[in-house]
CSV table of C-alpha atoms in Angstrom, one decimal:
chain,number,residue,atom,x,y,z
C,28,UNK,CA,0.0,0.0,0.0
C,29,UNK,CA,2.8,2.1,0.8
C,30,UNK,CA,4.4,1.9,-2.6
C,31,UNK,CA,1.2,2.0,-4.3
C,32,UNK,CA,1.0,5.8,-2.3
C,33,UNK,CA,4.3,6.4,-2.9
C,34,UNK,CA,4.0,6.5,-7.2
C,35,UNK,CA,0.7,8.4,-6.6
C,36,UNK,CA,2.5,11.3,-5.7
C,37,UNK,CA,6.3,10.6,-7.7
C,38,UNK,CA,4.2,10.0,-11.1
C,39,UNK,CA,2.5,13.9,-11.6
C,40,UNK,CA,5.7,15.4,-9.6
C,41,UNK,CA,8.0,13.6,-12.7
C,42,UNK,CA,5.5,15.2,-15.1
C,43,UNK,CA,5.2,18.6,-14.2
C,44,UNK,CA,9.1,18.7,-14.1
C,45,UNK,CA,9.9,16.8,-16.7
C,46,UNK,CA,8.5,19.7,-19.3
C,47,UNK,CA,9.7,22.5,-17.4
C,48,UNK,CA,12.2,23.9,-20.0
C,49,UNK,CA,12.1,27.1,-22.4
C,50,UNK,CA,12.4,26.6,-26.7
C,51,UNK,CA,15.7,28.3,-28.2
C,52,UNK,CA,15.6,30.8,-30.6
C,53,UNK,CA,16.9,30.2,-33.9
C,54,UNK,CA,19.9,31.8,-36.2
C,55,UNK,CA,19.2,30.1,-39.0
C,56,UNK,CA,17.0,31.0,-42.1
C,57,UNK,CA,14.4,28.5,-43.5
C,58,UNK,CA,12.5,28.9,-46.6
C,59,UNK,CA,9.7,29.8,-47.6
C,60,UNK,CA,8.9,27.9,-50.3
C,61,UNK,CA,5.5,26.4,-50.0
C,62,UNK,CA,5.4,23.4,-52.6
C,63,UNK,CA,6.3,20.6,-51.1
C,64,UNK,CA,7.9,17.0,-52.1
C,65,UNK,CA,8.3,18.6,-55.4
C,66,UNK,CA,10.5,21.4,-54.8
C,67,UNK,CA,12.8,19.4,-52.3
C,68,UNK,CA,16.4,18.2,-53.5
C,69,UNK,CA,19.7,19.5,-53.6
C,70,UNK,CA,20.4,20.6,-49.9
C,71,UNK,CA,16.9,21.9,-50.3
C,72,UNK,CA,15.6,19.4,-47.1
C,73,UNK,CA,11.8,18.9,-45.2
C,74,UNK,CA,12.4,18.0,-41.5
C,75,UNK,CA,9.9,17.1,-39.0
C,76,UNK,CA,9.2,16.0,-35.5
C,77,UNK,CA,8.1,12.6,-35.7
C,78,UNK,CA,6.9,11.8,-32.1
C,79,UNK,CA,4.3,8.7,-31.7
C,80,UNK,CA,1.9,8.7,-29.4
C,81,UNK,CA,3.7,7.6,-26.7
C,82,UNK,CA,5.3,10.7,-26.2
C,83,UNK,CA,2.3,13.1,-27.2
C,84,UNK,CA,0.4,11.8,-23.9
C,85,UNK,CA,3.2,13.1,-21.7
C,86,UNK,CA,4.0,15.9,-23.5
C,87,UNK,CA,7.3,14.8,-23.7
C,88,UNK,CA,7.5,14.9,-27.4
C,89,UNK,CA,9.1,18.4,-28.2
C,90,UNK,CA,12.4,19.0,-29.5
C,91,UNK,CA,15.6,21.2,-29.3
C,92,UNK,CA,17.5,20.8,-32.6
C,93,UNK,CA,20.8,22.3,-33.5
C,94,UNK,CA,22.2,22.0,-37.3
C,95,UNK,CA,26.7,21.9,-36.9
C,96,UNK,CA,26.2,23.7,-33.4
C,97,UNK,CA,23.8,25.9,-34.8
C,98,UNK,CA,20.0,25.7,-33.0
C,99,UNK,CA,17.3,25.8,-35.5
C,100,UNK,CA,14.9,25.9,-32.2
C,101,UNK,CA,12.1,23.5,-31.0
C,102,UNK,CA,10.1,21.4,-33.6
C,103,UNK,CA,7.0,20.3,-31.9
C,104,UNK,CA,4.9,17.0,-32.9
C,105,UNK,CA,3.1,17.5,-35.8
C,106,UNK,CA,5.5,20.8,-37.1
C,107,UNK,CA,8.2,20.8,-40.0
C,108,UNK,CA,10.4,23.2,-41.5
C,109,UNK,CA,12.1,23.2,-44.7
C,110,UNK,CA,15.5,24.2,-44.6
C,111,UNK,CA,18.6,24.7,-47.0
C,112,UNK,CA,21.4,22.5,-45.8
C,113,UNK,CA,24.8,22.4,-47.5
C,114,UNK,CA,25.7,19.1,-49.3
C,115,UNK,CA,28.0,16.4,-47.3
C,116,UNK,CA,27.7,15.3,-43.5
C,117,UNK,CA,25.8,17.0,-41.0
C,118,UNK,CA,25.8,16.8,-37.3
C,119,UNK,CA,22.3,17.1,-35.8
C,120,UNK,CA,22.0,17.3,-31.8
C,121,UNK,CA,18.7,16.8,-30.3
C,122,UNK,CA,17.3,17.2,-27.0
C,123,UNK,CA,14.4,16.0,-25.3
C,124,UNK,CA,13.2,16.0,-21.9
C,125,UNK,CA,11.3,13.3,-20.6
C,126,UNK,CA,11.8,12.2,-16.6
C,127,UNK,CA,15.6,12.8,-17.7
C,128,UNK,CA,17.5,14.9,-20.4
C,129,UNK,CA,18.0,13.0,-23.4
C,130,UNK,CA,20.9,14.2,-25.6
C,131,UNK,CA,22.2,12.7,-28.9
C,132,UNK,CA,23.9,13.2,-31.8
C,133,UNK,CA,23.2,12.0,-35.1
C,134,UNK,CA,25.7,12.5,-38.5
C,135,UNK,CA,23.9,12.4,-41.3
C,136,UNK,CA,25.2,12.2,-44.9
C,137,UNK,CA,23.1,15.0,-47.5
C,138,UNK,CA,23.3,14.1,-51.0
C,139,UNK,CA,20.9,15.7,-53.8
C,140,UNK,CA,18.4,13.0,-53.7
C,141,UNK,CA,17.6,13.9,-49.6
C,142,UNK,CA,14.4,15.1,-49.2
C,143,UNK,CA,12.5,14.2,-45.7
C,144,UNK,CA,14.3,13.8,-42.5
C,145,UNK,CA,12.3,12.2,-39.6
C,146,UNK,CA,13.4,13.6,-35.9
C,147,UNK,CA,11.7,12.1,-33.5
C,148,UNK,CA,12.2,11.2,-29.4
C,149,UNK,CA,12.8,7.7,-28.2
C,150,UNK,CA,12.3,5.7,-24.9
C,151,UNK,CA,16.0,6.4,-23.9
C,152,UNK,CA,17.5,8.9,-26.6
C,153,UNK,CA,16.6,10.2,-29.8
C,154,UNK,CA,16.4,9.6,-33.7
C,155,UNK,CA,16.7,11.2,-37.2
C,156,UNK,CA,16.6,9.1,-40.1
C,157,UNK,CA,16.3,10.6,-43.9
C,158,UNK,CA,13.2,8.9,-45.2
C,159,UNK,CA,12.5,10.5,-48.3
C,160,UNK,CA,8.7,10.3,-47.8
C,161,UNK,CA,6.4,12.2,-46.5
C,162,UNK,CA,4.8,11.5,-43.3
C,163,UNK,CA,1.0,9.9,-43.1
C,164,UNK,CA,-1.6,12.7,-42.3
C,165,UNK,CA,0.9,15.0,-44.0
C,166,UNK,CA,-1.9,16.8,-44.2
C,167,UNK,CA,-2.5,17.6,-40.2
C,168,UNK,CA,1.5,18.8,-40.1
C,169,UNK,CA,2.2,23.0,-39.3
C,170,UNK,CA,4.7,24.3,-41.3
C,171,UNK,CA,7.1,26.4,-38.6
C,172,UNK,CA,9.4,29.3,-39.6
C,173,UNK,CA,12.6,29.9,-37.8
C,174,UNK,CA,12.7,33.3,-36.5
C,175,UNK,CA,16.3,34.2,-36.1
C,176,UNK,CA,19.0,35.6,-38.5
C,177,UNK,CA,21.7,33.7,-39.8
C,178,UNK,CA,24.9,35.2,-38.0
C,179,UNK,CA,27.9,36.0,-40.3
């Protein structure tokens, strides 16, 4: 009984921290380009947040992104942003926080055929991927525009 008592109170104390944490801003410049899959190529790249329900019922499912050390900001489930990224290997970081901080760092290789890139959270880290299709219910996604400046 006591135990049972005792992850009564831990459980909504782990929740209400756990999202306690403020979005970057960005330095970066996105485009503006609205046509889609058709108009992506070249360095010319869709990424989005894509967070499964799992994390959605915690609200657990946000995400700080930096590009090469450079934050592009917070991509929330269900957002994308299409960004020009130079040709060759990129580092992305991500950063979500769950009942723990969950850093990780993923080098990914951009060639002209890369399109989509999937970031998403996982149980214990993080994931990108470059899937070169669009996500289902495409349709429900926000497109999110990065408000900084690039810095020269």
């Amino acid at each position: 009984m006591n135990i049972f008592k005792l992850i009564l109170k831990t459980v909504p104390l782990l929740l209400i921290c756990s999202c306690a944490y403020r979005p970057i801003d960005s330095n970066l410049i996105a485009i503006k380009n609205d046509s889609i899959y058709k108009s992506l190529g070249g360095g010319k790249v869709l990424v989005y947040n894509g967070a499964t329900w799992k994390h959605k019922i915690d609200n657990t499912s946000a995400l700080e992104v930096w590009l090469n050390k450079n934050p592009l900001g917070q991509i929330m489930p269900k957002e994308y942003l299409i960004l020009n990224i130079p040709l060759g290997k990129q580092t992305f970081n991500l950063l979500h926080f769950d009942a723990f901080r969950f850093e990780s760092k993923h080098d990914l290789i951009i060639n002209d055929s890369t399109k989509i890139i999937s970031l998403s959270p996982t149980i214990f880290s993080n994931s990108a991927k470059i899937t070169n299709k669009l996500p289902k219910k495409f349709q429900k996604y926000k497109k999110v525009e990065l408000e900084g400046k690039r810095r020269d």
